[in-house]
CSV table of C-alpha atoms in Angstrom, one decimal:
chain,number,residue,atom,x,y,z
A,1,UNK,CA,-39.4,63.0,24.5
A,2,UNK,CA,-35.5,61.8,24.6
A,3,UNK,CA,-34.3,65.0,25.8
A,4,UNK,CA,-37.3,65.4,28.6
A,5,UNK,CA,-34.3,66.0,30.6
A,6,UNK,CA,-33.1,69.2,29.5
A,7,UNK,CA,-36.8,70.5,29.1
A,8,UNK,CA,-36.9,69.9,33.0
A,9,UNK,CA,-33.3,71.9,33.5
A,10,UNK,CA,-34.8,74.7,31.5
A,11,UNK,CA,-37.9,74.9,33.7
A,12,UNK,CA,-35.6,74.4,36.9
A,13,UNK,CA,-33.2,77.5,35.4
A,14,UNK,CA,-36.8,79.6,34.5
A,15,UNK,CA,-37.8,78.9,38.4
A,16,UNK,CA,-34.5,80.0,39.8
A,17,UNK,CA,-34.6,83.1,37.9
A,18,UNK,CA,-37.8,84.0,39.2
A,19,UNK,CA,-37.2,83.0,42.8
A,20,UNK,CA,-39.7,80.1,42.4
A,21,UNK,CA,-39.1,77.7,45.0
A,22,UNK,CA,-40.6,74.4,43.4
A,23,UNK,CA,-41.7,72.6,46.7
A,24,UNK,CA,-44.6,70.3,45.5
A,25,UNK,CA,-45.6,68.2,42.2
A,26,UNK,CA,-48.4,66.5,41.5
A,27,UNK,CA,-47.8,62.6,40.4
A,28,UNK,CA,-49.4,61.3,37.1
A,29,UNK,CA,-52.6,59.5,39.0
A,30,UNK,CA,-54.3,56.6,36.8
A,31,UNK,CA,-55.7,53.1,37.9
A,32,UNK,CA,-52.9,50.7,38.9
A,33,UNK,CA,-54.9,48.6,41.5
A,34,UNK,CA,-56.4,47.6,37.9
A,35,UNK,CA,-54.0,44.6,37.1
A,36,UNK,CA,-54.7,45.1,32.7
A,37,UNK,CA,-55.1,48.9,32.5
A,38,UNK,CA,-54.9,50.5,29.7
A,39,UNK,CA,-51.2,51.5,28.4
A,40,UNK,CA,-50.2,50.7,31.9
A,41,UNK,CA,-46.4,49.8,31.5
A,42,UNK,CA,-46.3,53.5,29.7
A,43,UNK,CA,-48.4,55.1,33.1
A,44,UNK,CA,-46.2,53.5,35.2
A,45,UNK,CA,-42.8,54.7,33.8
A,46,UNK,CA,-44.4,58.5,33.1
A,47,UNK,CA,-44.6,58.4,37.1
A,48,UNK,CA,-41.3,57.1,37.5
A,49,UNK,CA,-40.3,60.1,35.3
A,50,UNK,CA,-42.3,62.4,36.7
A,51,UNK,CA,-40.7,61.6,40.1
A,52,UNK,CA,-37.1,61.6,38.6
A,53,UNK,CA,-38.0,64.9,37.5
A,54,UNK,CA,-39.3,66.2,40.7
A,55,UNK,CA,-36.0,65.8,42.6
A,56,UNK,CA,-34.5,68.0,39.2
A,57,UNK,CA,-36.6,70.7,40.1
A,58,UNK,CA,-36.1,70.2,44.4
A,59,UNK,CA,-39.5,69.6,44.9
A,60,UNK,CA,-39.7,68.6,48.6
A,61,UNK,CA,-43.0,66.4,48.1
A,62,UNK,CA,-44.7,64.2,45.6
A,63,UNK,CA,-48.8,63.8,45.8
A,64,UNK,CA,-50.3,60.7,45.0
A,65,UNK,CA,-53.2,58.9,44.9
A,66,UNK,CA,-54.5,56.0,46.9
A,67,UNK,CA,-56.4,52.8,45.1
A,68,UNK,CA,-60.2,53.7,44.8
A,69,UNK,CA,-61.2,49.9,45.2
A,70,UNK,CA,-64.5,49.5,47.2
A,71,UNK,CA,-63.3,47.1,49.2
A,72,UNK,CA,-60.6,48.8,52.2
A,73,UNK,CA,-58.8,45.9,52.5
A,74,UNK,CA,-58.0,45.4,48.7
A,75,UNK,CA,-57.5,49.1,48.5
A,76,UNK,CA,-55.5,48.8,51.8
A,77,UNK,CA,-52.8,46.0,50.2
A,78,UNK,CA,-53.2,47.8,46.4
A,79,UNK,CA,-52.2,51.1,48.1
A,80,UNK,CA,-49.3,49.8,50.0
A,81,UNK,CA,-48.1,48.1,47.0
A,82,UNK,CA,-47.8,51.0,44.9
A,83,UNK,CA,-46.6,53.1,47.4
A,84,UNK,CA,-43.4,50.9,47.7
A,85,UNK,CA,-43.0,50.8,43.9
A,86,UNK,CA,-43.0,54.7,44.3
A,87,UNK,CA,-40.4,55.0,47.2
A,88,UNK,CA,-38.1,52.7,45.0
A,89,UNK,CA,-37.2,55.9,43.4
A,90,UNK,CA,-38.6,58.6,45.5
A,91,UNK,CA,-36.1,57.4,47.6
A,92,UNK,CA,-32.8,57.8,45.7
A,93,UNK,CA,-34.2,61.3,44.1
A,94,UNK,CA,-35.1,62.8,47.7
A,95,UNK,CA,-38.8,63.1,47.0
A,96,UNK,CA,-41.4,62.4,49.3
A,97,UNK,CA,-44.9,60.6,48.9
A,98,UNK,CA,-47.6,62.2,50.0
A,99,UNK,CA,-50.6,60.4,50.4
A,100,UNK,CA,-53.9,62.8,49.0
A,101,UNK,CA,-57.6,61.9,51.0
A,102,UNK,CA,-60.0,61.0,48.8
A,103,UNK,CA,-63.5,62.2,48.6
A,104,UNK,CA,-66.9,60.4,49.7
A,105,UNK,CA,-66.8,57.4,51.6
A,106,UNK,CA,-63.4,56.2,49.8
A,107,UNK,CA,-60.6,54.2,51.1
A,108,UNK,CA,-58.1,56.9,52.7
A,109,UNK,CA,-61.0,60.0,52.8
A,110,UNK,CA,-60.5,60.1,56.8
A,111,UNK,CA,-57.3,61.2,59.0
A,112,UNK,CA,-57.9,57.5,60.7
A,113,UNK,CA,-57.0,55.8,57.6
A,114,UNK,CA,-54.2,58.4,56.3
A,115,UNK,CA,-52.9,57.8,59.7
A,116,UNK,CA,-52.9,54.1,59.9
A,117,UNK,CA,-50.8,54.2,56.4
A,118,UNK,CA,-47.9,56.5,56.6
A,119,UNK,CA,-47.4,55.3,60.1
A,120,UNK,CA,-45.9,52.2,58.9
A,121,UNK,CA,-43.2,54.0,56.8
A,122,UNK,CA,-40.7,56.0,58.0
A,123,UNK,CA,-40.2,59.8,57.2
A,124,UNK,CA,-40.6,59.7,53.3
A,125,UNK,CA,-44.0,59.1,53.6
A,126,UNK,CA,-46.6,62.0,54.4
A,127,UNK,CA,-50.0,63.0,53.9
A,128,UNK,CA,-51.7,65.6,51.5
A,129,UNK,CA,-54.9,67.3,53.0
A,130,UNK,CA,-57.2,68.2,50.6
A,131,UNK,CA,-60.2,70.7,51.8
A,132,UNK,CA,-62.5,70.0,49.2
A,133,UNK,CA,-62.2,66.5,49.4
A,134,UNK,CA,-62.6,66.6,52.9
A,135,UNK,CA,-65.8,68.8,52.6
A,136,UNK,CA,-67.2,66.3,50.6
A,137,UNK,CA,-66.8,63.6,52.7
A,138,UNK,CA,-68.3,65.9,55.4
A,139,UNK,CA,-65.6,65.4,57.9
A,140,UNK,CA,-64.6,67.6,60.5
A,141,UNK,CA,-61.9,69.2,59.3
A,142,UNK,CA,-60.7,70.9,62.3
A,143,UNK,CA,-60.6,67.4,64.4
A,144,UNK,CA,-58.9,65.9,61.0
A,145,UNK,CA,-55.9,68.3,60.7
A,146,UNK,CA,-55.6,68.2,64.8
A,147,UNK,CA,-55.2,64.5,64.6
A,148,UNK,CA,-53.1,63.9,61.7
A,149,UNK,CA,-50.6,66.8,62.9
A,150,UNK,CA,-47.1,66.7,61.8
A,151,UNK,CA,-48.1,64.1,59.0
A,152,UNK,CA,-49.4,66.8,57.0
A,153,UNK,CA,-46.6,67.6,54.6
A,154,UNK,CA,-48.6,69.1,51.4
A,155,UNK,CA,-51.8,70.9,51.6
A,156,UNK,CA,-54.3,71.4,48.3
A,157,UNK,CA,-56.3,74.5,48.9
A,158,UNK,CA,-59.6,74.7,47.7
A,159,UNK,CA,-63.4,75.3,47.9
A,160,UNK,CA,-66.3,73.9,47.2
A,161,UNK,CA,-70.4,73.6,47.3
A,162,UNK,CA,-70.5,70.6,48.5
A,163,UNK,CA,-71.9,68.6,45.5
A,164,UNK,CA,-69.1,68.4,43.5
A,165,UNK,CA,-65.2,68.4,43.4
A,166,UNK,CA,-64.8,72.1,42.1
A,167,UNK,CA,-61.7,73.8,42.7
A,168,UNK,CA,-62.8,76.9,43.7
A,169,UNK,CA,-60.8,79.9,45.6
A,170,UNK,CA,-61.7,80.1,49.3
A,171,UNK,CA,-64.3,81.6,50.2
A,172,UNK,CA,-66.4,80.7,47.0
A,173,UNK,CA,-68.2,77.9,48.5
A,174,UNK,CA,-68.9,76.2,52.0
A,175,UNK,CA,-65.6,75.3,53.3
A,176,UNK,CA,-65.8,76.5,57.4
A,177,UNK,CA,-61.9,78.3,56.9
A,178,UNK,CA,-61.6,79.4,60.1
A,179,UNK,CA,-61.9,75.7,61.6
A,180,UNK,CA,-59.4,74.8,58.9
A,181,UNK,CA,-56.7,77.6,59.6
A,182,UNK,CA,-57.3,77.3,63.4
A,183,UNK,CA,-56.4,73.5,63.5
A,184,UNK,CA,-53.5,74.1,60.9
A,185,UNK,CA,-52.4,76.9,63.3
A,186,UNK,CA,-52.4,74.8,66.2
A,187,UNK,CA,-50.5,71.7,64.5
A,188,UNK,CA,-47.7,74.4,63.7
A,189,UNK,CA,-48.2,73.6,60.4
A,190,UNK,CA,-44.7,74.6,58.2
A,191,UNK,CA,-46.0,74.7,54.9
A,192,UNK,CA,-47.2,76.8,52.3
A,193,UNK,CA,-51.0,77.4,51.3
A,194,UNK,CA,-50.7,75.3,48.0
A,195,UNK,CA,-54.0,76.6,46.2
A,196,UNK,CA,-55.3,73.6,43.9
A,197,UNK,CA,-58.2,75.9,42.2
A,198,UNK,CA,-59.1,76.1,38.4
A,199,UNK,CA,-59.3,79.0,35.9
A,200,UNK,CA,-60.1,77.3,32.9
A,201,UNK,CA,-63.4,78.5,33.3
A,202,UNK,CA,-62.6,81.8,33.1
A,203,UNK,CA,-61.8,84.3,30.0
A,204,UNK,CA,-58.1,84.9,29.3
A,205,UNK,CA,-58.9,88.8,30.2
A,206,UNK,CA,-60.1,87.5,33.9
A,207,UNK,CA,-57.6,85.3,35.0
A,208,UNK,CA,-55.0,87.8,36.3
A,209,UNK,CA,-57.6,89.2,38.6
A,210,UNK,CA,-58.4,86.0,40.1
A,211,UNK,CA,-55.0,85.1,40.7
A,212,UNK,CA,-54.7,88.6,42.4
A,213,UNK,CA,-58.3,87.2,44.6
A,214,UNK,CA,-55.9,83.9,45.4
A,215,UNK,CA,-52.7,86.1,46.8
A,216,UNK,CA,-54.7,88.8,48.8
């Protein structure tokens, strides 16, 4: 919309209000290691807005994705290259990028390969440790987190079975949470538990409850 804006001043007045302090977003996350992808031009400037609108709302970090190309060196150069098209106005807006592990044997699911990449920028540039994805990959969390250290500026807090990416609270699948909160505890991590779980799932009548689960 023209006016997106003052939609984004109305949310920030709605936060402050409340007390909300708005410290993480979530960029738009599509294919742009894929040179003709669909409606790209429009992708690319809804995550230019989106980070525009981040630094409306104070929002301290920005997640994004990595490329999913197979190969780690083409998703190696595609993932630097978009990340310095993001800091272009990350930059000017005070948001940082966050980069989010992937799951499986993806480019950028292990703290080696986090590491090796926001260690050639400077501080604008963090990581995003997702506990799902991680359990999926079947790394060891605990050595993960201990490694990456300081680097971890955004965490996304969720559980899983193990065969499949499904959001759940902790607790509700096979996450090992006291290796996660031990390492976290010994990194000093300064953050806030940033739960990334789903309730669509569950009937309008249930869904305070579960939030109620997620705070205790």
């Amino acid at each position: 919309d023209a006016d997106w804006r003052s939609n984004i001043e109305s949310l920030k007045q709605m936060a402050d209000h409340r007390g909300i302090h708005l410290r993480y977003a979530h960029l738009p996350f599509y294919q742009f290691d894929v040179p003709d992808v669909e409606n790209g031009t429009f992708k690319r400037e809804m995550t230019i807005r989106a980070i525009e609108a981040s630094g409306m709302l104070g929002v301290e970090w920005a997640v994004a994705h990595p490329s999913k190309l197979e190969n780690w060196e083409d998703a190696d150069r595609e993932t630097r290259r978009y990340l310095e098209f993001l800091l272009e106005t990350a930059s000017k807006h005070n948001v940082g990028i966050a980069i989010e592990n992937m799951s499986r044997t993806t480019y950028c699911s292990t703290a080696e390969d986090l590491c090796k990449l926001v260690d050639d920028y400077g501080d604008g540039v963090g990581i995003c440790w997702d506990t799902g994805h991680a359990h999926l990959s079947q790394v060891d969390q605990r050595a993960s987190i201990e490694k990456m250290g300081n680097r971890i500026k955004v965490l996304h807090i969720h559980d899983n079975s193990g065969h499949g990416d499904e959001h759940r609270p902790p607790f509700m699948g096979k996450v090992d949470w006291t290796e996660v909160m031990t390492a976290l505890k010994k990194i000093q991590f300064a953050g806030d538990l940033n739960f990334e779980v789903t309730a669509s799932h569950l009937p309008e009548c249930l869904r305070l409850a579960h939030a109620q689960y997620i705070y205790e």
